[in-house]
Backbone atoms as SQL, in Angstrom:
CREATE TABLE atoms (id INTEGER PRIMARY KEY, chain TEXT, resi INTEGER, resn TEXT, atom TEXT, x REAL, y REAL, z REAL);
INSERT INTO atoms VALUES
  (1, 'A', 1, 'MET', 'N', 50.876, -178.876, 10.049),
  (2, 'A', 1, 'MET', 'CA', 49.241, -178.466, 9.007),
  (3, 'A', 1, 'MET', 'C', 48.762, -179.615, 9.332),
  (4, 'A', 2, 'ASN', 'N', 47.801, -180.363, 10.336),
  (5, 'A', 2, 'ASN', 'CA', 47.355, -181.584, 10.449),
  (6, 'A', 2, 'ASN', 'C', 46.303, -181.701, 9.417),
  (7, 'A', 3, 'ARG', 'N', 45.765, -183.104, 9.351),
  (8, 'A', 3, 'ARG', 'CA', 44.939, -183.194, 7.991),
  (9, 'A', 3, 'ARG', 'C', 43.490, -183.160, 7.290),
  (10, 'A', 4, 'VAL', 'N', 42.767, -182.322, 8.806),
  (11, 'A', 4, 'VAL', 'CA', 41.388, -181.723, 8.743),
  (12, 'A', 4, 'VAL', 'C', 41.969, -180.433, 8.221),
  (13, 'A', 5, 'GLN', 'N', 43.015, -179.574, 8.429),
  (14, 'A', 5, 'GLN', 'CA', 42.633, -178.215, 8.290),
  (15, 'A', 5, 'GLN', 'C', 43.318, -178.762, 6.561),
  (16, 'A', 6, 'GLN', 'N', 44.011, -179.518, 6.037),
  (17, 'A', 6, 'GLN', 'CA', 44.504, -179.582, 4.566),
  (18, 'A', 6, 'GLN', 'C', 43.286, -179.925, 3.556),
  (19, 'A', 7, 'ILE', 'N', 42.609, -180.799, 4.062),
  (20, 'A', 7, 'ILE', 'CA', 41.373, -181.344, 3.893),
  (21, 'A', 7, 'ILE', 'C', 41.022, -179.742, 3.329),
  (22, 'A', 8, 'GLU', 'N', 40.366, -179.028, 4.469),
  (23, 'A', 8, 'GLU', 'CA', 39.037, -177.516, 4.940),
  (24, 'A', 8, 'GLU', 'C', 39.708, -177.345, 3.496),
  (25, 'A', 9, 'ARG', 'N', 41.466, -176.293, 3.687),
  (26, 'A', 9, 'ARG', 'CA', 42.637, -175.939, 2.241),
  (27, 'A', 9, 'ARG', 'C', 41.959, -176.690, 1.401),
  (28, 'A', 10, 'GLU', 'N', 42.126, -177.693, 0.724),
  (29, 'A', 10, 'GLU', 'CA', 41.500, -177.736, -0.528),
  (30, 'A', 10, 'GLU', 'C', 40.084, -178.107, -0.694),
  (31, 'A', 11, 'ILE', 'N', 39.218, -178.025, 0.256),
  (32, 'A', 11, 'ILE', 'CA', 38.162, -177.760, -0.447),
  (33, 'A', 11, 'ILE', 'C', 37.697, -176.901, -0.634),
  (34, 'A', 12, 'ALA', 'N', 38.127, -175.883, 0.117),
  (35, 'A', 12, 'ALA', 'CA', 38.100, -174.004, -0.298),
  (36, 'A', 12, 'ALA', 'C', 38.739, -174.110, -1.884),
  (37, 'A', 13, 'GLU', 'N', 39.552, -174.428, -1.672),
  (38, 'A', 13, 'GLU', 'CA', 40.423, -174.661, -3.511),
  (39, 'A', 13, 'GLU', 'C', 39.479, -174.846, -4.326),
  (40, 'A', 14, 'LEU', 'N', 38.595, -175.935, -4.268),
  (41, 'A', 14, 'LEU', 'CA', 38.302, -177.392, -4.893),
  (42, 'A', 14, 'LEU', 'C', 37.158, -175.716, -5.103),
  (43, 'A', 15, 'SER', 'N', 36.438, -175.621, -4.328),
  (44, 'A', 15, 'SER', 'CA', 35.134, -174.767, -4.168),
  (45, 'A', 15, 'SER', 'C', 35.414, -173.325, -5.635),
  (46, 'A', 16, 'ASN', 'N', 36.579, -173.126, -5.039),
  (47, 'A', 16, 'ASN', 'CA', 36.532, -171.623, -6.107),
  (48, 'A', 16, 'ASN', 'C', 37.036, -172.270, -7.866),
  (49, 'A', 17, 'ARG', 'N', 37.688, -173.272, -7.905),
  (50, 'A', 17, 'ARG', 'CA', 38.070, -173.585, -8.913),
  (51, 'A', 17, 'ARG', 'C', 36.516, -174.050, -9.474),
  (52, 'A', 18, 'ILE', 'N', 35.725, -174.712, -9.001),
  (53, 'A', 18, 'ILE', 'CA', 34.421, -174.670, -9.584),
  (54, 'A', 18, 'ILE', 'C', 33.215, -173.556, -10.103),
  (55, 'A', 19, 'TYR', 'N', 33.728, -172.689, -8.909),
  (56, 'A', 19, 'TYR', 'CA', 33.330, -171.212, -9.448),
  (57, 'A', 19, 'TYR', 'C', 33.744, -170.685, -10.679),
  (58, 'A', 20, 'GLN', 'N', 34.896, -171.124, -10.728),
  (59, 'A', 20, 'GLN', 'CA', 35.324, -170.685, -12.334),
  (60, 'A', 20, 'GLN', 'C', 35.225, -171.405, -13.485),
  (61, 'A', 21, 'LEU', 'N', 34.988, -172.367, -12.877),
  (62, 'A', 21, 'LEU', 'CA', 34.669, -173.470, -14.186),
  (63, 'A', 21, 'LEU', 'C', 33.258, -173.071, -14.206),
  (64, 'A', 22, 'LYS', 'N', 32.440, -172.846, -13.502),
  (65, 'A', 22, 'LYS', 'CA', 31.407, -172.652, -14.257),
  (66, 'A', 22, 'LYS', 'C', 30.735, -170.893, -14.333),
  (67, 'A', 23, 'ILE', 'N', 31.468, -170.027, -13.925),
  (68, 'A', 23, 'ILE', 'CA', 31.247, -168.350, -15.033),
  (69, 'A', 23, 'ILE', 'C', 32.058, -168.788, -16.849),
  (70, 'A', 24, 'GLU', 'N', 32.932, -169.551, -16.888),
  (71, 'A', 24, 'GLU', 'CA', 33.135, -169.982, -17.760),
  (72, 'A', 24, 'GLU', 'C', 32.013, -170.247, -19.176),
  (73, 'A', 25, 'LEU', 'N', 32.235, -171.846, -18.320),
  (74, 'A', 25, 'LEU', 'CA', 30.323, -172.631, -18.932),
  (75, 'A', 25, 'LEU', 'C', 29.020, -171.704, -19.597),
  (76, 'A', 26, 'GLU', 'N', 29.050, -170.844, -18.865),
  (77, 'A', 26, 'GLU', 'CA', 28.103, -169.681, -18.334),
  (78, 'A', 26, 'GLU', 'C', 28.522, -169.462, -19.126),
  (79, 'A', 27, 'LYS', 'N', 29.262, -168.211, -20.056),
  (80, 'A', 27, 'LYS', 'CA', 30.321, -167.842, -21.536),
  (81, 'A', 27, 'LYS', 'C', 29.580, -167.779, -22.820),
  (82, 'A', 28, 'ILE', 'N', 30.348, -169.658, -22.099),
  (83, 'A', 28, 'ILE', 'CA', 30.381, -170.456, -23.393),
  (84, 'A', 28, 'ILE', 'C', 29.020, -170.822, -24.137),
  (85, 'A', 29, 'ARG', 'N', 28.418, -170.703, -23.345),
  (86, 'A', 29, 'ARG', 'CA', 26.819, -171.544, -23.269),
  (87, 'A', 29, 'ARG', 'C', 26.603, -170.123, -23.940),
  (88, 'A', 30, 'LYS', 'N', 26.558, -168.638, -23.727),
  (89, 'A', 30, 'LYS', 'CA', 25.738, -167.615, -24.065),
  (90, 'A', 30, 'LYS', 'C', 26.468, -167.369, -25.689),
  (91, 'A', 31, 'THR', 'N', 27.475, -167.975, -25.769),
  (92, 'A', 31, 'THR', 'CA', 28.460, -166.406, -27.132),
  (93, 'A', 31, 'THR', 'C', 28.245, -168.471, -27.709),
  (94, 'A', 32, 'CYS', 'N', 27.315, -169.525, -27.262),
  (95, 'A', 32, 'CYS', 'CA', 26.863, -170.728, -28.316),
  (96, 'A', 32, 'CYS', 'C', 26.202, -170.572, -29.516),
  (97, 'A', 33, 'ALA', 'N', 26.384, -170.904, -30.650),
  (98, 'A', 33, 'ALA', 'CA', 25.250, -170.809, -31.992),
  (99, 'A', 33, 'ALA', 'C', 24.761, -172.858, -31.737),
  (100, 'A', 34, 'HIS', 'N', 24.134, -172.042, -31.034),
  (101, 'A', 34, 'HIS', 'CA', 23.206, -173.630, -30.475),
  (102, 'A', 34, 'HIS', 'C', 23.382, -174.785, -31.504),
  (103, 'A', 35, 'GLU', 'N', 22.927, -176.006, -31.380),
  (104, 'A', 35, 'GLU', 'CA', 22.392, -177.183, -32.464),
  (105, 'A', 35, 'GLU', 'C', 22.374, -177.898, -31.888),
  (106, 'A', 36, 'PHE', 'N', 20.916, -177.780, -31.397),
  (107, 'A', 36, 'PHE', 'CA', 19.777, -178.612, -30.874),
  (108, 'A', 36, 'PHE', 'C', 19.355, -180.276, -31.476),
  (109, 'A', 37, 'LEU', 'N', 19.702, -180.554, -30.632),
  (110, 'A', 37, 'LEU', 'CA', 19.392, -182.612, -30.957),
  (111, 'A', 37, 'LEU', 'C', 18.203, -182.671, -29.822),
  (112, 'A', 38, 'GLU', 'N', 16.695, -182.962, -30.517),
  (113, 'A', 38, 'GLU', 'CA', 15.374, -182.765, -29.592),
  (114, 'A', 38, 'GLU', 'C', 14.999, -184.520, -29.672),
  (115, 'A', 39, 'ASP', 'N', 14.519, -184.474, -27.925),
  (116, 'A', 39, 'ASP', 'CA', 13.697, -185.841, -27.835),
  (117, 'A', 39, 'ASP', 'C', 12.185, -185.674, -27.943),
  (118, 'A', 40, 'ARG', 'N', 11.835, -186.876, -26.419),
  (119, 'A', 40, 'ARG', 'CA', 10.596, -186.524, -26.699),
  (120, 'A', 40, 'ARG', 'C', 10.721, -185.428, -25.409),
  (121, 'A', 41, 'TYR', 'N', 11.109, -184.922, -24.660),
  (122, 'A', 41, 'TYR', 'CA', 10.683, -183.808, -23.640),
  (123, 'A', 41, 'TYR', 'C', 11.904, -183.289, -23.656),
  (124, 'A', 42, 'THR', 'N', 13.217, -183.295, -23.887),
  (125, 'A', 42, 'THR', 'CA', 14.495, -182.293, -24.289),
  (126, 'A', 42, 'THR', 'C', 15.122, -182.230, -26.021),
  (127, 'A', 43, 'GLN', 'N', 15.736, -180.758, -25.632),
  (128, 'A', 43, 'GLN', 'CA', 16.293, -180.488, -26.653),
  (129, 'A', 43, 'GLN', 'C', 17.727, -179.949, -26.052),
  (130, 'A', 44, 'THR', 'N', 19.104, -180.580, -26.403),
  (131, 'A', 44, 'THR', 'CA', 19.725, -180.092, -25.695),
  (132, 'A', 44, 'THR', 'C', 21.138, -180.156, -27.380),
  (133, 'A', 45, 'CYS', 'N', 21.682, -179.270, -26.888),
  (134, 'A', 45, 'CYS', 'CA', 23.192, -178.716, -27.770),
  (135, 'A', 45, 'CYS', 'C', 24.201, -179.359, -27.712),
  (136, 'A', 46, 'ILE', 'N', 24.549, -179.603, -29.159),
  (137, 'A', 46, 'ILE', 'CA', 25.939, -181.025, -29.428),
  (138, 'A', 46, 'ILE', 'C', 26.908, -179.666, -29.652),
  (139, 'A', 47, 'LYS', 'N', 26.758, -178.821, -28.899),
  (140, 'A', 47, 'LYS', 'CA', 28.244, -178.304, -29.065),
  (141, 'A', 47, 'LYS', 'C', 28.402, -177.856, -27.811),
  (142, 'A', 48, 'CYS', 'N', 27.791, -177.383, -27.098),
  (143, 'A', 48, 'CYS', 'CA', 27.461, -176.834, -25.253),
  (144, 'A', 48, 'CYS', 'C', 27.003, -177.645, -24.313),
  (145, 'A', 49, 'ASN', 'N', 26.716, -178.446, -24.817),
  (146, 'A', 49, 'ASN', 'CA', 26.188, -179.498, -23.792),
  (147, 'A', 49, 'ASN', 'C', 24.518, -178.821, -23.164),
  (148, 'A', 50, 'LEU', 'N', 24.436, -177.166, -23.120),
  (149, 'A', 50, 'LEU', 'CA', 23.639, -176.836, -23.491),
  (150, 'A', 50, 'LEU', 'C', 21.417, -177.811, -22.616),
  (151, 'A', 51, 'ALA', 'N', 20.692, -177.796, -22.285),
  (152, 'A', 51, 'ALA', 'CA', 19.898, -179.353, -22.167),
  (153, 'A', 51, 'ALA', 'C', 18.533, -178.180, -21.634),
  (154, 'A', 52, 'GLN', 'N', 17.970, -177.872, -22.662),
  (155, 'A', 52, 'GLN', 'CA', 16.182, -177.478, -21.910),
  (156, 'A', 52, 'GLN', 'C', 15.263, -178.316, -22.443),
  (157, 'A', 53, 'SER', 'N', 13.925, -178.082, -21.590),
  (158, 'A', 53, 'SER', 'CA', 12.711, -179.451, -20.841),
  (159, 'A', 53, 'SER', 'C', 11.942, -178.457, -22.535),
  (160, 'A', 54, 'LEU', 'N', 10.912, -179.014, -22.997),
  (161, 'A', 54, 'LEU', 'CA', 10.417, -178.486, -24.415),
  (162, 'A', 54, 'LEU', 'C', 8.881, -178.582, -23.379),
  (163, 'A', 55, 'TYR', 'N', 8.476, -178.817, -22.555),
  (164, 'A', 55, 'TYR', 'CA', 7.726, -179.103, -21.874),
  (165, 'A', 55, 'TYR', 'C', 7.957, -178.105, -20.274),
  (166, 'A', 56, 'TYR', 'N', 7.016, -177.336, -19.434),
  (167, 'A', 56, 'TYR', 'CA', 7.087, -176.954, -18.463),
  (168, 'A', 56, 'TYR', 'C', 5.858, -176.877, -17.657);
């Protein structure tokens, strides 16, 4: 297998892994009992790192 095909295969595998991790992160954030730290513009959960803007 040439190097280009190997790189393309690895990119596809990593893309699938990123997708799985995003789903896992979303599940964690949906079930998190958030504890927010706020600054002037955002609040960020110290448990799951969810960030929300305080201004829209």
